[in-house]
Structure formats: C-alpha cells, structure tokens
XYZ file of N, CA and C in Angstrom:
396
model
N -57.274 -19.262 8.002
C -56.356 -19.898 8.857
C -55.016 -19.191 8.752
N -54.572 -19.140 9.453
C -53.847 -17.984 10.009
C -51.847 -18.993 10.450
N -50.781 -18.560 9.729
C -49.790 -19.913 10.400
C -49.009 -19.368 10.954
N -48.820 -19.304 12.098
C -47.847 -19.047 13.354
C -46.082 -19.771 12.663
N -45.805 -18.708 12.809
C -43.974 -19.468 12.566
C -43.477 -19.602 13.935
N -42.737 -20.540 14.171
C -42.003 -20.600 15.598
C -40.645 -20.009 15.531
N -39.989 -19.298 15.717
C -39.363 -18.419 15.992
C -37.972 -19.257 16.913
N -37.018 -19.613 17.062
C -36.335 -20.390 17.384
C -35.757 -19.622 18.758
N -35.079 -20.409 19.613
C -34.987 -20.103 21.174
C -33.973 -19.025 20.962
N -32.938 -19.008 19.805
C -31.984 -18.523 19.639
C -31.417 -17.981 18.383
N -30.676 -16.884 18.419
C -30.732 -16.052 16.281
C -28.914 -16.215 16.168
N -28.560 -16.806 15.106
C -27.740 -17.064 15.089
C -27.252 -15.743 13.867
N -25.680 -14.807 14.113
C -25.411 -13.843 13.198
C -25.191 -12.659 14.146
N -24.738 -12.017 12.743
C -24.170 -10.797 13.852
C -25.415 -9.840 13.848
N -25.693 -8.677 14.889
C -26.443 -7.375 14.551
C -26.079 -6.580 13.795
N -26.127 -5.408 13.556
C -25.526 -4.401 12.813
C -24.606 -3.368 13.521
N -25.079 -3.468 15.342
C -24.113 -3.304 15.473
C -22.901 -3.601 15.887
N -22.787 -4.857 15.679
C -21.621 -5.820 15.552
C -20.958 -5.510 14.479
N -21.511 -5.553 13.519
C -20.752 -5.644 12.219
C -20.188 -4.039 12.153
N -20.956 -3.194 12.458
C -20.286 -1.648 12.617
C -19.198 -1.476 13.365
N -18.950 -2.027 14.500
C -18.092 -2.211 15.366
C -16.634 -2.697 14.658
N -17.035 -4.149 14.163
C -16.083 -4.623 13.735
C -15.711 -3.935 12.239
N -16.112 -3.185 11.302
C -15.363 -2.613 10.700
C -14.877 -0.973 11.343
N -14.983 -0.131 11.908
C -14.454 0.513 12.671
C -12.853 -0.126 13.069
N -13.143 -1.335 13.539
C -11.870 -1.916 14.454
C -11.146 -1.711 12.551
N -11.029 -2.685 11.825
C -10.457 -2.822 10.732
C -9.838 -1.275 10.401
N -10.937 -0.218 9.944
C -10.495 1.110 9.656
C -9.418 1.795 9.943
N -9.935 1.395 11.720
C -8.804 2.368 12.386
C -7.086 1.347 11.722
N -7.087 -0.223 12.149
C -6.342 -0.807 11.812
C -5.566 -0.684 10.361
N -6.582 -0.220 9.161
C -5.594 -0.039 8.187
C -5.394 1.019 8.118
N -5.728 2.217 8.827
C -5.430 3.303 8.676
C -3.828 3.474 9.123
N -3.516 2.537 10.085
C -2.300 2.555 10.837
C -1.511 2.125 10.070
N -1.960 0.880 9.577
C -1.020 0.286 8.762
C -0.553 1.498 7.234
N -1.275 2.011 6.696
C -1.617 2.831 6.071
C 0.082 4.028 6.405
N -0.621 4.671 7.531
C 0.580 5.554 7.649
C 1.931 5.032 7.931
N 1.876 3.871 8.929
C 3.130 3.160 8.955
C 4.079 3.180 7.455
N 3.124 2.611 6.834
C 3.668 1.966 5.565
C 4.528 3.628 4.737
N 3.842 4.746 4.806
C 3.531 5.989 4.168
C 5.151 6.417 4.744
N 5.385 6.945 6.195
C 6.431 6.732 6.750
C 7.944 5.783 6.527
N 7.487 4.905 6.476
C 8.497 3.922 6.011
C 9.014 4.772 4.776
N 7.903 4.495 3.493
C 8.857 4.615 2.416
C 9.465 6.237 2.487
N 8.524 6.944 2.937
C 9.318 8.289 3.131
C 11.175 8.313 4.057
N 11.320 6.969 4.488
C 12.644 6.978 5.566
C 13.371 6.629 4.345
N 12.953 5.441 3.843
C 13.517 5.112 2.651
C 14.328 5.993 1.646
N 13.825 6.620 0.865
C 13.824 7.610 0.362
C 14.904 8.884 0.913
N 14.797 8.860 2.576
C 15.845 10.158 3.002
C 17.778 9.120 2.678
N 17.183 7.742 3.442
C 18.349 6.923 3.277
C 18.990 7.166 2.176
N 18.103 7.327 0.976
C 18.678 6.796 -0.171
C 19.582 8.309 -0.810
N 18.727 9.477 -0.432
C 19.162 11.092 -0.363
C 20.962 11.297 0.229
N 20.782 10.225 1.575
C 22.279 10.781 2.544
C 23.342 10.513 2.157
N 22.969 8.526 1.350
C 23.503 7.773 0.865
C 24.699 8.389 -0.530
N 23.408 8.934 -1.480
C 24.354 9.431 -2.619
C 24.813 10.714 -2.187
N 24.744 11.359 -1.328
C 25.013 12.938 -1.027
C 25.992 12.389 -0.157
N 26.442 11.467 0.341
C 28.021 11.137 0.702
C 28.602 10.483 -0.371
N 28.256 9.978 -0.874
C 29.006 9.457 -2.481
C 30.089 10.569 -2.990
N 28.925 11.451 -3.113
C 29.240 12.647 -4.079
C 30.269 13.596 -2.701
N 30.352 14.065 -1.978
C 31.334 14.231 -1.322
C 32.434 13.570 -1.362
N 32.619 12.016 -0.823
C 33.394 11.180 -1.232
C 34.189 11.646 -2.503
N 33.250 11.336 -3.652
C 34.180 11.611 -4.539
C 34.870 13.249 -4.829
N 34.303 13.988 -4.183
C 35.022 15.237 -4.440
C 36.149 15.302 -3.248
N 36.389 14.670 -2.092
C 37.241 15.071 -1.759
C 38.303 13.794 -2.018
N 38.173 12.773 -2.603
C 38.990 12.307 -3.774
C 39.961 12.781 -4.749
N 38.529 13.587 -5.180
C 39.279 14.339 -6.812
C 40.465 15.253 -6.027
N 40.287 16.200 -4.407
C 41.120 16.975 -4.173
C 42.594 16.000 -3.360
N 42.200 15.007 -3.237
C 43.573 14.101 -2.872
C 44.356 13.830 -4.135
N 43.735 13.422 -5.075
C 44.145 13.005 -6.059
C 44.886 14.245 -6.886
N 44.579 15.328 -7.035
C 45.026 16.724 -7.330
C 46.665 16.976 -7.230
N 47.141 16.708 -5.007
C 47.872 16.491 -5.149
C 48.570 17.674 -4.627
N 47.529 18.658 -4.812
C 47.931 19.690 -4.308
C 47.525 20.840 -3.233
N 48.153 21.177 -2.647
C 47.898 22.270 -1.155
C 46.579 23.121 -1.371
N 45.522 22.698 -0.917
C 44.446 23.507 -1.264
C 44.655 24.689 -0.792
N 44.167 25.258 -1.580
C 44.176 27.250 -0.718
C 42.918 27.107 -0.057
N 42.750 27.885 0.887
C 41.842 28.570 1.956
C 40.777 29.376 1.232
N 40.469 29.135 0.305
C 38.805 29.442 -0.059
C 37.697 28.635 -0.726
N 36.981 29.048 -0.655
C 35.798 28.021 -0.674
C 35.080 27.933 -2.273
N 35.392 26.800 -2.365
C 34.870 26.290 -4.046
C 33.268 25.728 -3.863
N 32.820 25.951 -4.886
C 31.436 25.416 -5.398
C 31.861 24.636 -6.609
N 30.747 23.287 -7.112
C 30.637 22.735 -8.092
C 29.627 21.678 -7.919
N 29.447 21.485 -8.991
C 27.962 20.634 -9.418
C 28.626 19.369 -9.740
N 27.733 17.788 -9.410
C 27.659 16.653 -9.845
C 26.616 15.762 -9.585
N 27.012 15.118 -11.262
C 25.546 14.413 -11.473
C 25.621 12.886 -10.934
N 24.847 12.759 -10.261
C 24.549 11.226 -9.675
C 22.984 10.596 -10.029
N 23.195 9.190 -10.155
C 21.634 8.746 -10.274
C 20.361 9.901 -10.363
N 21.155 10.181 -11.962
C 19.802 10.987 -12.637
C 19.605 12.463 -11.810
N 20.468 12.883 -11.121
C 19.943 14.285 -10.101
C 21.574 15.034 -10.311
N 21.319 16.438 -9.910
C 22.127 17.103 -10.060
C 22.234 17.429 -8.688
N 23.687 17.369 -8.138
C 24.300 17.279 -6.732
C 25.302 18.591 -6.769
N 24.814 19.179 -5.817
C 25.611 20.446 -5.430
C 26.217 20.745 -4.467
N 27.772 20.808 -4.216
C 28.881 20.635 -2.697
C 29.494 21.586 -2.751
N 30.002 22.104 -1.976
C 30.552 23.458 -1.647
C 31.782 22.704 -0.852
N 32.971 23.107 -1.043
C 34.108 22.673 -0.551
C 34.902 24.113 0.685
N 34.958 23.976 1.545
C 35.608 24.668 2.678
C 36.641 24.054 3.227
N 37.812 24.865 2.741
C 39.160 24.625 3.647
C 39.633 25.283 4.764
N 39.933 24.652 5.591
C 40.289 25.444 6.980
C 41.418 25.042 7.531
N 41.911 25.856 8.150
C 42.757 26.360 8.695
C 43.402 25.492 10.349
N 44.281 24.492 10.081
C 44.434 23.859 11.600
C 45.212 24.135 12.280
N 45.628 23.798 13.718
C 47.046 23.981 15.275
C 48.095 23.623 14.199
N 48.007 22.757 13.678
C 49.144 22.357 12.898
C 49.277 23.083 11.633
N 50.261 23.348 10.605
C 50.319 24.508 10.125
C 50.818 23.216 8.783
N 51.024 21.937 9.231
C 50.538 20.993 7.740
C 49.285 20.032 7.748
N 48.808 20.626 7.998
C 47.533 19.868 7.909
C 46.446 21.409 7.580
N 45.602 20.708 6.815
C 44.238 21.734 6.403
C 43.454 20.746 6.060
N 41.312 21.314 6.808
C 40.765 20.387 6.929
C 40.163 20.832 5.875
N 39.545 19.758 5.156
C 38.861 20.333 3.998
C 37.542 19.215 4.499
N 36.208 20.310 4.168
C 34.877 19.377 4.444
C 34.062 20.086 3.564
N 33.496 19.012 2.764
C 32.441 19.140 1.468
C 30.832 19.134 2.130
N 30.197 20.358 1.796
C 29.031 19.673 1.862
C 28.023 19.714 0.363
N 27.280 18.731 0.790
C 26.399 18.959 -0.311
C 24.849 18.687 -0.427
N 24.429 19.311 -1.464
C 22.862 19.786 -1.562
C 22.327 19.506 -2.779
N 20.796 19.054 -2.689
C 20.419 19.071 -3.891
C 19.793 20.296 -4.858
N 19.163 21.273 -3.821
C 19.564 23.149 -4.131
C 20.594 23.572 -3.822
N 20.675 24.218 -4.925
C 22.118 24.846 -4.734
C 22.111 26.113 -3.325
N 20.029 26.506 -3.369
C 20.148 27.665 -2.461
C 19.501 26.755 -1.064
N 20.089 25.745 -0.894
C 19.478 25.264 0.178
C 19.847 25.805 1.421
N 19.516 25.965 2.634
C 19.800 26.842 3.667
C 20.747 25.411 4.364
N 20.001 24.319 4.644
C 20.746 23.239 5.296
C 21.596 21.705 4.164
N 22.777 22.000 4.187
C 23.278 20.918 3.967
C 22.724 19.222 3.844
N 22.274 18.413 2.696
C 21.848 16.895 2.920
C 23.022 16.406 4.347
N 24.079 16.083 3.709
C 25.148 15.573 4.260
C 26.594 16.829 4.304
N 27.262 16.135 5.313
C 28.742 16.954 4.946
C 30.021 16.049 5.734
N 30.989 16.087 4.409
C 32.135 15.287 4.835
C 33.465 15.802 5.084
N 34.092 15.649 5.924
C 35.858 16.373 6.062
C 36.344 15.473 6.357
N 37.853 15.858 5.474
C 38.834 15.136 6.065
C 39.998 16.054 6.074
N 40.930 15.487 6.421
C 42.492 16.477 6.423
C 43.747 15.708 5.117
N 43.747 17.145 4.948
C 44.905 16.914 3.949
C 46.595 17.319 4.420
N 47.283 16.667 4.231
C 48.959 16.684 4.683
C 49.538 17.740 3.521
N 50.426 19.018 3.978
C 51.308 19.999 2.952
C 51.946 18.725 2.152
N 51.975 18.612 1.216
C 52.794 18.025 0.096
C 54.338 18.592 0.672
N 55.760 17.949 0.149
C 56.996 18.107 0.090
C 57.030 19.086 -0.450
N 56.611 19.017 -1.464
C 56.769 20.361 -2.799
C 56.601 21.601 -2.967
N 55.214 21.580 -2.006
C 54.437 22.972 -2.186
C 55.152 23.939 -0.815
N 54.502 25.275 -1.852
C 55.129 26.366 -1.137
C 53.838 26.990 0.331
C-alpha cells in the first residue's frame, strides 16, 4: 500500500531565486553604504589636515606681528610641531602700491618637499614708526 501525500493548493516561502535576488539587493546596498562611509571619514581627516595647517600659519604670522618688526623681502622656512606631526611653512614677503604696507603669506606643508601647499595664509603688515 502505497500513501499519496496531498500536496497543498499553495507553497508558502521564498524560492532561491528570491532569496538570491534579495541578497544581491542588500550587497549592492552595503556596498554603498560601505564607500559612503569610507569617503566620509577620508573628508574628515582632510578637515582636520586644513584645520591645523591654518593654526600653524596663524601662529606664525603672529610670532611675525608680535616681532614688531619690518620684515625684509625674503623668504623664510621653519618647522612646527602640532598634534603629534611636524608642520612645515614657508613665509613670503611681498612687496605692495603702498610702500608701508608688505604682505606677508605663510604657507604650509606637511613635506617639506611638497609641490602643493595644505593651506596658505596672508596678511599685511604696517612699517613700524621706528624702522628704517
């Protein structure tokens, strides 16, 4: 005797290729999320680069206010250390219409042989009374 199963009108579940489908969809989805995320922190990271590489300008063309005195017309190099890294600015004074004023603009790098500047800052400095 032989028993017949009845087989129901209807199969409830996914196929396989349902379920293939739907992880595909997921894949591609975290893949996105994936690089999104990858991107992000890489922006992060430049922010945080521009951020202290104007600091460090900042403070060097500080130190040359604070000095006090008529910068001459050539171009200084010097190193500073910020959050654990060594910061490298090159200072250029130039030459303005006005004959008391000289612009001085720092840039700076985290190679010293870098071809492009992180950031770069100028401002103008006023002839002192004093100076010749």
């Amino acid at each position: 005797m032989t028993k017949t199963c009845a087989r129901p009108f209807y199969v409830s579940g996914m196929t396989l290729l349902e379920v293939m489908a739907a992880l595909l969809i997921f894949a591609l989805a975290g893949t996105a999320i994936m690089k999104a995320a990858g991107e992000h922190l890489h922006n992060i990271g430049m922010i945080e680069e521009v951020t202290l590489a104007t600091w460090v300008a900042n403070n060097r063309l500080t130190q040359v206010h604070l000095e006090g005195r008529w910068p001459p017309q050539n171009n200084q190099r010097g190193q500073m250390d910020m959050a654990h890294r060594t910061w490298y600015w090159k200072q250029i004074v130039k030459e303005t219409a006005d004959k008391q004023l000289r612009q001085i603009e720092v840039e700076v790098r985290l190679d010293e042989q870098a071809p492009q500047a992180i950031t770069s800052v100028s401002t103008y400095l006023a002839k002192p009374e004093r100076a010749n």
